Tab-separated table of C-alpha atoms in Angstrom:
chain	number	residue	atom	x	y	z
A	1	MET	CA	-2.745	48.034	-17.349
A	2	THR	CA	-5.586	45.600	-15.863
A	3	GLY	CA	-3.274	43.180	-14.257
A	4	SER	CA	-1.850	45.457	-12.031
A	5	LYS	CA	-5.333	47.139	-11.061
A	6	GLN	CA	-6.540	43.564	-10.534
A	7	SER	CA	-3.663	42.911	-8.084
A	8	GLY	CA	-4.422	46.063	-6.452
A	9	THR	CA	-8.093	45.315	-5.561
A	10	ILE	CA	-6.937	42.061	-4.059
A	11	GLU	CA	-4.300	43.912	-2.056
A	12	LYS	CA	-6.644	45.969	-0.536
A	13	VAL	CA	-9.382	43.156	0.399
A	14	ALA	CA	-6.357	41.082	1.386
A	15	ALA	CA	-5.281	44.205	3.567
A	16	VAL	CA	-8.648	45.159	4.894
A	17	SER	CA	-9.970	41.348	5.887
A	18	ALA	CA	-6.277	40.642	7.532
A	19	GLY	CA	-6.671	44.101	9.462
A	20	ALA	CA	-10.243	43.019	10.540
A	21	ILE	CA	-8.861	39.339	11.609
A	22	ILE	CA	-5.896	40.671	13.449
A	23	ILE	CA	-8.573	43.335	15.611
A	24	SER	CA	-11.020	40.775	16.101
A	25	ALA	CA	-8.515	38.110	17.566
A	26	VAL	CA	-7.097	40.968	19.563
A	27	VAL	CA	-10.347	41.928	20.987
A	28	TYR	CA	-11.794	38.431	21.354
A	29	TRP	CA	-8.642	36.834	23.418
A	30	THR	CA	-8.524	40.334	25.636
A	31	ILE	CA	-12.047	39.591	26.384
A	32	GLN	CA	-11.355	36.193	27.592
A	33	VAL	CA	-8.039	37.090	29.290
A	34	VAL	CA	-10.149	39.971	31.322
A	35	GLY	CA	-12.890	37.319	32.057
A	36	MET	CA	-10.515	34.958	33.648
A	37	LEU	CA	-8.706	37.786	35.614
A	38	GLU	CA	-12.294	38.862	36.993
A	39	PHE	CA	-13.408	35.442	37.645
A	40	LEU	CA	-10.236	34.810	39.689
A	41	GLU	CA	-10.553	37.897	41.511
A	42	MET	CA	-14.049	37.071	42.636
A	43	ALA	CA	-12.997	33.406	43.573
A	44	TYR	CA	-9.717	34.503	45.276
A	45	GLY	CA	-10.102	38.142	46.122
B	1	MET	CA	9.601	-2.782	42.973
B	2	ILE	CA	10.120	-0.108	40.467
B	3	ASN	CA	6.089	0.677	40.682
B	4	GLU	CA	6.714	1.315	44.170
B	5	LEU	CA	9.267	3.860	44.088
B	6	LEU	CA	7.578	5.509	41.315
B	7	LEU	CA	4.427	5.410	43.175
B	8	GLN	CA	6.180	6.852	46.496
B	9	PHE	CA	7.771	9.267	44.147
B	10	SER	CA	4.419	10.405	42.941
B	11	GLU	CA	3.002	10.761	45.998
B	12	TRP	CA	5.610	12.583	47.296
B	13	LEU	CA	5.374	15.168	44.154
B	14	TYR	CA	1.752	15.154	44.687
B	15	ALA	CA	1.770	16.456	48.041
B	16	THR	CA	3.667	19.330	46.937
B	17	GLY	CA	2.394	22.790	47.033
B	18	GLY	CA	2.746	23.654	43.320
B	19	SER	CA	1.237	20.473	42.267
B	20	ARG	CA	-1.631	21.240	44.137
B	21	ALA	CA	-1.631	24.630	42.799
B	22	ILE	CA	-1.585	23.564	39.098
B	23	GLU	CA	-4.255	20.902	39.218
B	24	GLU	CA	-6.879	23.057	41.887
B	25	SER	CA	-6.529	26.073	39.375
B	26	TYR	CA	-8.967	25.457	36.482
B	27	TYR	CA	-7.520	28.233	34.460
B	28	LEU	CA	-3.439	27.470	35.080
B	29	TYR	CA	-3.783	23.793	34.443
B	30	ASN	CA	-6.150	24.330	31.154
B	31	TRP	CA	-3.948	26.995	30.098
B	32	ILE	CA	-0.604	24.708	30.267
B	33	GLU	CA	-2.559	22.089	28.807
B	34	THR	CA	-3.863	24.170	25.741
B	35	THR	CA	-0.227	25.486	25.145
B	36	HIS	CA	0.932	21.556	25.374
B	37	VAL	CA	-1.411	20.823	22.552
B	38	LEU	CA	-1.032	23.760	20.506
B	39	THR	CA	2.726	23.459	20.478
B	40	ILE	CA	1.615	20.516	18.236
B	41	MET	CA	1.464	22.855	15.514
B	42	ILE	CA	5.042	23.956	15.689
B	43	CYS	CA	6.939	21.039	16.949
B	44	LEU	CA	5.031	18.117	15.180
B	45	GLY	CA	4.153	20.544	12.577
B	46	MET	CA	7.972	20.962	11.386
B	47	LEU	CA	8.731	17.518	12.132
B	48	ALA	CA	6.141	16.358	9.659
B	49	PHE	CA	7.294	18.584	6.870
B	50	ILE	CA	11.073	17.347	7.339
B	51	ASP	CA	9.760	13.565	7.452
B	52	LEU	CA	7.296	13.941	4.697
B	53	ARG	CA	10.455	15.858	2.757
B	54	MET	CA	12.406	12.903	2.855
B	55	LEU	CA	9.959	10.699	2.038
B	56	GLY	CA	9.027	12.774	-1.529
B	57	TYR	CA	5.894	13.756	-0.676
B	58	ALA	CA	6.200	17.367	0.860
B	59	MET	CA	8.608	20.262	-1.262
B	60	PRO	CA	10.498	17.811	-3.574
B	61	ASN	CA	11.833	20.581	-5.514
B	62	VAL	CA	13.696	22.356	-2.332
B	63	PRO	CA	16.826	20.606	-1.444
B	64	ALA	CA	16.482	18.174	1.535
B	65	SER	CA	19.009	19.665	3.883
B	66	THR	CA	17.815	23.204	3.556
B	67	ILE	CA	14.509	21.975	4.844
B	68	ALA	CA	15.972	19.853	7.419
B	69	ALA	CA	18.505	22.362	8.793
B	70	ARG	CA	15.768	25.143	8.695
B	71	LEU	CA	12.540	23.659	9.955
B	72	ASN	CA	14.925	22.031	12.762
B	73	VAL	CA	15.023	25.544	14.989
B	74	PRO	CA	11.269	25.912	15.381
B	75	MET	CA	10.737	22.368	15.928
B	76	MET	CA	13.459	22.263	18.709
B	77	ILE	CA	11.483	25.802	20.083
B	78	GLY	CA	8.355	23.683	19.919
B	79	PHE	CA	9.780	20.704	21.596
B	80	ALA	CA	11.120	22.634	24.567
B	81	ILE	CA	7.745	24.237	25.044
B	82	MET	CA	6.287	20.986	24.885
B	83	PHE	CA	8.455	19.254	27.226
B	84	ILE	CA	8.384	21.882	29.780
B	85	THR	CA	4.445	22.067	29.720
B	86	GLY	CA	4.356	17.909	29.685
B	87	LEU	CA	6.394	18.162	32.623
B	88	LEU	CA	3.828	20.789	34.467
B	89	LEU	CA	1.109	18.370	33.723
B	90	PHE	CA	2.767	15.485	35.142
B	91	TYR	CA	3.566	17.568	38.495
B	92	ALA	CA	0.194	18.501	38.711
B	93	LYS	CA	-1.503	14.780	38.041
B	94	PRO	CA	1.374	12.701	39.410
B	95	VAL	CA	-0.402	9.421	40.802
B	96	TYR	CA	-2.963	9.156	38.225
B	97	THR	CA	-0.454	9.941	35.310
B	98	ASN	CA	2.294	7.841	36.597
B	99	GLN	CA	-0.391	4.609	36.870
B	100	SER	CA	-1.808	5.055	33.118
B	101	ILE	CA	-0.957	2.706	30.958
B	102	TRP	CA	-1.249	4.938	28.208
B	103	PHE	CA	1.593	7.671	29.631
B	104	ARG	CA	3.651	4.909	29.995
B	105	ILE	CA	3.653	3.377	26.749
B	106	LYS	CA	3.584	7.211	25.389
B	107	MET	CA	7.271	7.128	27.013
B	108	VAL	CA	8.663	4.563	25.392
B	109	LEU	CA	7.509	5.684	22.475
B	110	LEU	CA	9.389	8.873	23.396
B	111	VAL	CA	12.434	7.113	23.984
B	112	VAL	CA	12.256	5.179	20.849
B	113	ALA	CA	11.621	8.183	18.562
B	114	PHE	CA	14.339	9.788	20.223
B	115	PHE	CA	16.829	6.934	18.943
B	116	ASN	CA	15.325	7.121	15.830
B	117	ALA	CA	15.941	10.972	15.475
B	118	ILE	CA	19.544	10.431	16.394
B	119	ARG	CA	20.155	7.874	13.732
B	120	PHE	CA	18.301	10.078	10.956
B	121	HIS	CA	20.665	12.434	11.912
B	122	ARG	CA	23.720	10.745	11.859
B	123	HIS	CA	22.325	9.102	8.155
B	124	MET	CA	22.062	12.479	7.149
B	125	LYS	CA	24.747	14.295	7.809
B	126	ALA	CA	26.872	11.569	6.422
B	127	SER	CA	25.409	11.031	2.957
B	128	GLU	CA	22.862	14.648	2.532
B	129	SER	CA	25.690	16.050	0.189
B	130	THR	CA	25.228	13.519	-2.263
B	131	TRP	CA	21.318	13.183	-3.015
B	132	SER	CA	19.867	16.557	-0.959
B	133	HIS	CA	18.621	17.761	-4.420
B	134	GLU	CA	16.788	14.412	-5.177
B	135	PRO	CA	12.823	14.566	-3.996
B	136	ARG	CA	13.263	11.540	-2.136
B	137	ALA	CA	15.866	10.642	0.521
B	138	PRO	CA	18.008	7.117	0.552
B	139	LEU	CA	16.089	3.895	1.728
B	140	ASN	CA	17.621	4.099	5.205
B	141	LEU	CA	16.527	7.788	5.764
B	142	ARG	CA	12.865	6.903	4.381
B	143	ILE	CA	12.602	4.272	6.635
B	144	SER	CA	13.818	6.453	9.530
B	145	ALA	CA	11.340	9.394	8.211
B	146	ALA	CA	8.304	6.930	8.220
B	147	LEU	CA	8.992	5.395	11.692
B	148	SER	CA	9.229	9.291	13.172
B	149	LEU	CA	6.058	9.928	11.548
B	150	GLY	CA	4.339	6.236	12.735
B	151	LEU	CA	6.108	7.014	16.516
B	152	TRP	CA	4.960	10.493	17.024
B	153	ALA	CA	1.520	9.509	15.742
B	154	GLY	CA	1.638	6.999	18.456
B	155	VAL	CA	2.717	9.684	21.039
B	156	VAL	CA	-0.183	12.111	19.938
B	157	THR	CA	-2.672	8.996	20.537
B	158	THR	CA	-1.495	7.618	23.438
B	159	GLY	CA	-0.656	11.039	25.086
B	160	ARG	CA	-4.493	11.628	23.930
B	161	LEU	CA	-5.576	8.567	26.072
B	162	ILE	CA	-4.129	9.369	29.173
B	163	ALA	CA	-7.282	11.236	29.651
B	164	TYR	CA	-9.213	7.849	29.633
B	165	ASP	CA	-8.905	5.915	32.604
B	166	TRP	CA	-10.258	2.895	31.050
B	167	PHE	CA	-7.339	0.676	31.989
B	168	HIS	CA	-6.449	2.291	35.645
B	169	CYS	CA	-5.619	0.610	38.798
B	170	TYR	CA	-8.999	0.652	40.376
B	171	ARG	CA	-10.316	-1.265	37.173
B	172	ASP	CA	-10.442	-5.107	36.955
B	173	LEU	CA	-7.070	-5.452	35.110
B	174	PRO	CA	-5.184	-9.019	34.375
B	175	ALA	CA	-2.338	-9.011	36.201
B	176	TRP	CA	0.231	-8.190	33.878
B	177	LEU	CA	-1.533	-4.999	32.653
B	178	GLY	CA	-1.488	-3.851	36.303
B	179	ALA	CA	1.957	-4.591	36.556
B	180	ALA	CA	2.399	-2.624	33.141
B	181	ALA	CA	0.192	0.345	34.356
B	182	GLY	CA	2.239	0.365	37.793
B	183	CYS	CA	-0.695	-0.856	40.096
B	184	VAL	CA	0.808	-1.583	43.553
B	185	ALA	CA	-0.991	-4.112	45.745
B	186	GLU	CA	-2.402	-2.418	48.788
C	1	MET	CA	-32.800	29.550	11.257
C	2	GLU	CA	-33.450	27.520	13.850
C	3	LEU	CA	-30.057	24.932	14.329
C	4	LEU	CA	-31.206	22.808	17.706
C	5	PRO	CA	-33.193	20.025	15.361
C	6	PHE	CA	-29.848	19.745	13.323
C	7	PHE	CA	-27.520	18.947	16.307
C	8	GLU	CA	-30.588	16.484	17.557
C	9	TRP	CA	-30.314	14.620	14.758
C	10	ALA	CA	-26.597	14.744	14.355
C	11	GLU	CA	-26.552	13.019	17.657
C	12	THR	CA	-28.923	10.027	16.468
C	13	SER	CA	-27.355	9.775	13.012
C	14	PHE	CA	-24.907	6.974	12.596
C	15	LEU	CA	-21.965	8.849	13.173
C	16	GLY	CA	-23.363	10.599	16.405
C	17	TYR	CA	-24.282	6.809	17.542
C	18	ILE	CA	-20.647	5.322	16.852
C	19	GLY	CA	-18.668	8.355	18.499
C	20	LYS	CA	-21.313	8.031	21.792
C	21	ASN	CA	-21.332	4.297	22.301
C	22	TYR	CA	-17.615	3.360	21.237
C	23	GLY	CA	-15.579	5.387	23.479
C	24	GLY	CA	-11.976	3.872	21.820
C	25	VAL	CA	-13.147	4.945	18.150
C	26	TYR	CA	-14.174	8.297	19.573
C	27	ALA	CA	-10.773	8.996	20.882
C	28	THR	CA	-8.586	7.447	18.492
C	29	PHE	CA	-10.363	8.008	15.397
C	30	GLY	CA	-12.115	11.224	16.484
C	31	GLN	CA	-9.448	12.980	18.948
C	32	SER	CA	-6.108	11.560	18.244
C	33	VAL	CA	-6.276	12.342	14.519
C	34	HIS	CA	-7.736	15.293	14.859
C	35	LEU	CA	-4.622	15.866	16.558
C	36	MET	CA	-2.412	14.371	14.120
C	37	ALA	CA	-4.054	16.673	11.232
C	38	LEU	CA	-3.392	19.639	13.588
C	39	ALA	CA	0.369	18.944	13.181
C	40	VAL	CA	0.050	19.113	9.448
C	41	LEU	CA	-2.344	21.803	9.179
C	42	GLY	CA	-0.526	23.982	11.641
C	43	GLY	CA	2.888	22.878	10.143
C	44	SER	CA	1.798	24.165	6.917
C	45	VAL	CA	0.531	27.585	8.234
C	46	LEU	CA	3.300	28.339	10.107
C	47	ILE	CA	6.242	27.098	7.325
C	48	ALA	CA	4.067	29.325	5.010
C	49	ASP	CA	3.337	32.458	7.342
C	50	LEU	CA	6.653	32.399	9.083
C	51	ARG	CA	8.445	32.314	5.300
C	52	LEU	CA	5.774	35.366	4.328
C	53	LEU	CA	7.141	36.756	7.431
C	54	ASN	CA	10.924	36.407	6.491
C	55	ILE	CA	11.665	34.221	9.727
C	56	ILE	CA	12.300	30.860	8.176
C	57	LEU	CA	13.593	29.202	4.963
C	58	ARG	CA	14.579	32.509	3.762
C	59	ASP	CA	17.000	30.901	0.942
C	60	VAL	CA	13.807	29.552	-0.548
C	61	PRO	CA	11.689	31.425	-2.694
C	62	SER	CA	8.478	32.559	-0.628
C	63	GLU	CA	6.264	31.281	-3.520
C	64	VAL	CA	7.527	27.622	-3.771
C	65	VAL	CA	7.206	27.474	0.114
C	66	ALA	CA	3.498	28.924	-0.132
C	67	ASP	CA	2.508	26.758	-2.626
C	68	GLN	CA	3.875	23.377	-1.245
C	69	ALA	CA	2.572	24.387	1.862
C	70	HIS	CA	-0.797	25.119	1.079
C	71	LYS	CA	-0.905	21.593	-0.539
C	72	TRP	CA	-0.817	19.981	2.477
C	73	PHE	CA	-2.876	22.874	4.161
C	74	ARG	CA	-5.666	21.038	1.728
C	75	ILE	CA	-5.330	17.662	2.997
C	76	ALA	CA	-4.906	18.427	6.443
C	77	LEU	CA	-7.811	20.543	6.320
C	78	VAL	CA	-9.966	17.798	4.909
C	79	VAL	CA	-8.920	15.265	7.359
C	80	ILE	CA	-9.337	17.565	10.595
C	81	LEU	CA	-12.899	18.758	9.169
C	82	SER	CA	-13.921	14.774	8.623
C	83	SER	CA	-12.822	14.076	12.180
C	84	GLY	CA	-14.153	17.004	13.862
C	85	ILE	CA	-17.452	16.398	12.246
C	86	PHE	CA	-17.151	12.597	13.690
C	87	MET	CA	-16.680	14.306	17.305
C	88	ALA	CA	-19.322	16.489	17.176
C	89	ALA	CA	-21.705	14.438	16.244
C	90	ALA	CA	-21.200	12.434	19.325
C	91	VAL	CA	-21.868	15.245	21.783
C	92	ALA	CA	-24.120	17.480	19.206
C	93	GLN	CA	-26.403	18.889	21.719
C	94	ARG	CA	-23.921	19.522	24.255
C	95	MET	CA	-22.159	21.716	21.070
C	96	TYR	CA	-25.124	23.504	20.429
C	97	TYR	CA	-24.861	25.119	23.990
C	98	ASN	CA	-21.041	25.311	24.093
C	99	ASP	CA	-19.869	28.759	23.209
C	100	PHE	CA	-16.244	27.693	22.358
C	101	PHE	CA	-17.802	25.506	19.918
C	102	TRP	CA	-19.692	28.664	18.223
C	103	ALA	CA	-16.558	30.778	18.679
C	104	LYS	CA	-14.389	28.113	17.279
C	105	MET	CA	-16.933	27.483	14.304
C	106	SER	CA	-16.892	31.266	13.785
C	107	ALA	CA	-13.210	31.434	13.621
C	108	LEU	CA	-13.232	28.275	11.269
C	109	LEU	CA	-15.212	29.703	8.562
C	110	VAL	CA	-13.561	32.989	8.402
C	111	GLY	CA	-10.287	30.791	8.417
C	112	ILE	CA	-11.407	28.996	5.386
C	113	ILE	CA	-12.768	31.993	3.364
C	114	PHE	CA	-9.708	34.026	4.383
C	115	VAL	CA	-7.349	31.230	2.969
C	116	PHE	CA	-9.273	30.374	-0.343
C	117	ALA	CA	-10.779	33.716	-1.182
C	118	VAL	CA	-8.254	36.063	-0.035
C	119	LYS	CA	-4.631	34.433	0.667
C	120	ARG	CA	-4.299	32.023	-2.176
C	121	PRO	CA	-5.845	34.417	-4.798
C	122	LEU	CA	-2.924	37.057	-3.570
C	123	LEU	CA	-0.033	35.070	-3.200
C	124	LYS	CA	-0.915	33.331	-6.683
C	125	GLY	CA	1.546	35.415	-8.691
C	126	ARG	CA	5.196	36.593	-7.871
C	127	HIS	CA	5.321	37.998	-3.938
C	128	ASP	CA	7.893	40.846	-4.700
C	129	GLU	CA	5.225	42.472	-6.928
C	130	ILE	CA	2.406	42.923	-3.821
C	131	ASN	CA	2.933	45.467	-0.925
C	132	PRO	CA	5.293	43.620	1.995
C	133	ILE	CA	3.384	45.202	4.876
C	134	VAL	CA	0.113	43.479	3.041
C	135	ILE	CA	2.146	40.302	3.054
C	136	LYS	CA	2.918	40.813	6.366
C	137	LEU	CA	-0.427	41.646	7.628
C	138	VAL	CA	-1.745	38.381	6.081
C	139	ALA	CA	0.799	35.940	7.045
C	140	VAL	CA	-0.254	37.537	10.711
C	141	ALA	CA	-3.916	37.400	10.654
C	142	SER	CA	-3.598	33.679	9.052
C	143	ILE	CA	-1.433	32.765	12.196
C	144	LEU	CA	-3.807	34.576	14.789
C	145	VAL	CA	-6.857	32.725	13.004
C	146	TRP	CA	-5.680	28.929	12.822
C	147	PHE	CA	-4.095	29.839	16.358
C	148	SER	CA	-7.915	30.660	17.701
C	149	VAL	CA	-9.346	27.863	16.088
C	150	ALA	CA	-7.133	25.463	17.692
C	151	ALA	CA	-7.268	27.132	21.217
C	152	THR	CA	-11.223	27.608	21.230
C	153	GLY	CA	-11.452	23.823	19.757
C	154	ARG	CA	-9.094	22.651	22.978
C	155	TRP	CA	-11.657	24.845	25.436
C	156	ILE	CA	-14.683	23.191	24.070
C	157	GLY	CA	-13.583	20.271	26.154
C	158	PHE	CA	-12.724	22.127	29.578
C	159	SER	CA	-16.119	24.086	29.243
C	160	GLY	CA	-18.070	21.016	28.642
């Protein structure tokens, strides 16, 4: 069945790209928050 | 008189520790502001879809009463966050904000939007069973929906303009505008 | 590829000139319209994704919700990109040196590719034939990417 094979490919692409986006977003915002906390620590001790 | 009282209240608020702490914290103030602005997506996003549904422009094949009832919950959650962060933003800059003509127009628009929402709900509850499956709501509800979109566009615009001091008291303003902006003669 | 000349040019272009010299036009047609489009764009993203996560509108087929929300997503995207280009043109050279601007542009590019090359093709057919975990991953990724575009966008202004 080509139909299900095709939908299998797009599902894999979707899962991988969605996973990559979720991980990048979490990493990006974690870096922002850590940077912010470090700055606050420097400023206020 | 009212402007003097509002100024006194703002100055008292300004002098409190919490107000100074928020305004002087780069991160705290800006994250409260960011939350206030991002909640547009939740609160006004849901509101826009409810109003667009009434006008027949969004999801015409889904019953209007379903859209209104289901999207109302996230809309009110968003509104609560907006309201709290909005209060905090005023608390951080009370004197400036109180004397912003844009803030004052925004508050008037919010009050009008509130009464428009009440009118909308009353008409909706009274008649929804008869037209809910139609792509467009009856004329009086469409008027409320269009008014709601217009009023909230005004709230967003005047809210954004609070950041600009084009008509602030230290500018050379005509007397009526100075009074409307809450300026008080020294 | 050197991009700075492009940003220098943008600031001297007609759009850049208007935005730079007419504060009222910049604040209303740039910033306020951008925020109004954010309401519709954010609303369409949240309605579709929260439906896919089975949080709202559970009694309406998710195919219907996703398709209808996408119509308004496209309209809002056009408006938000237009007003965004107008705003960026007015302060283009400052944007070139602003980290949040580039973070936002990256997230925006990822978001647009994700929606049109992954999410829409995936959700074209019947949703009950798709692995529910994949649907939920896609919905969470979509909310995160558009939240990030909006949040980094707001921080462009703070780090000016």
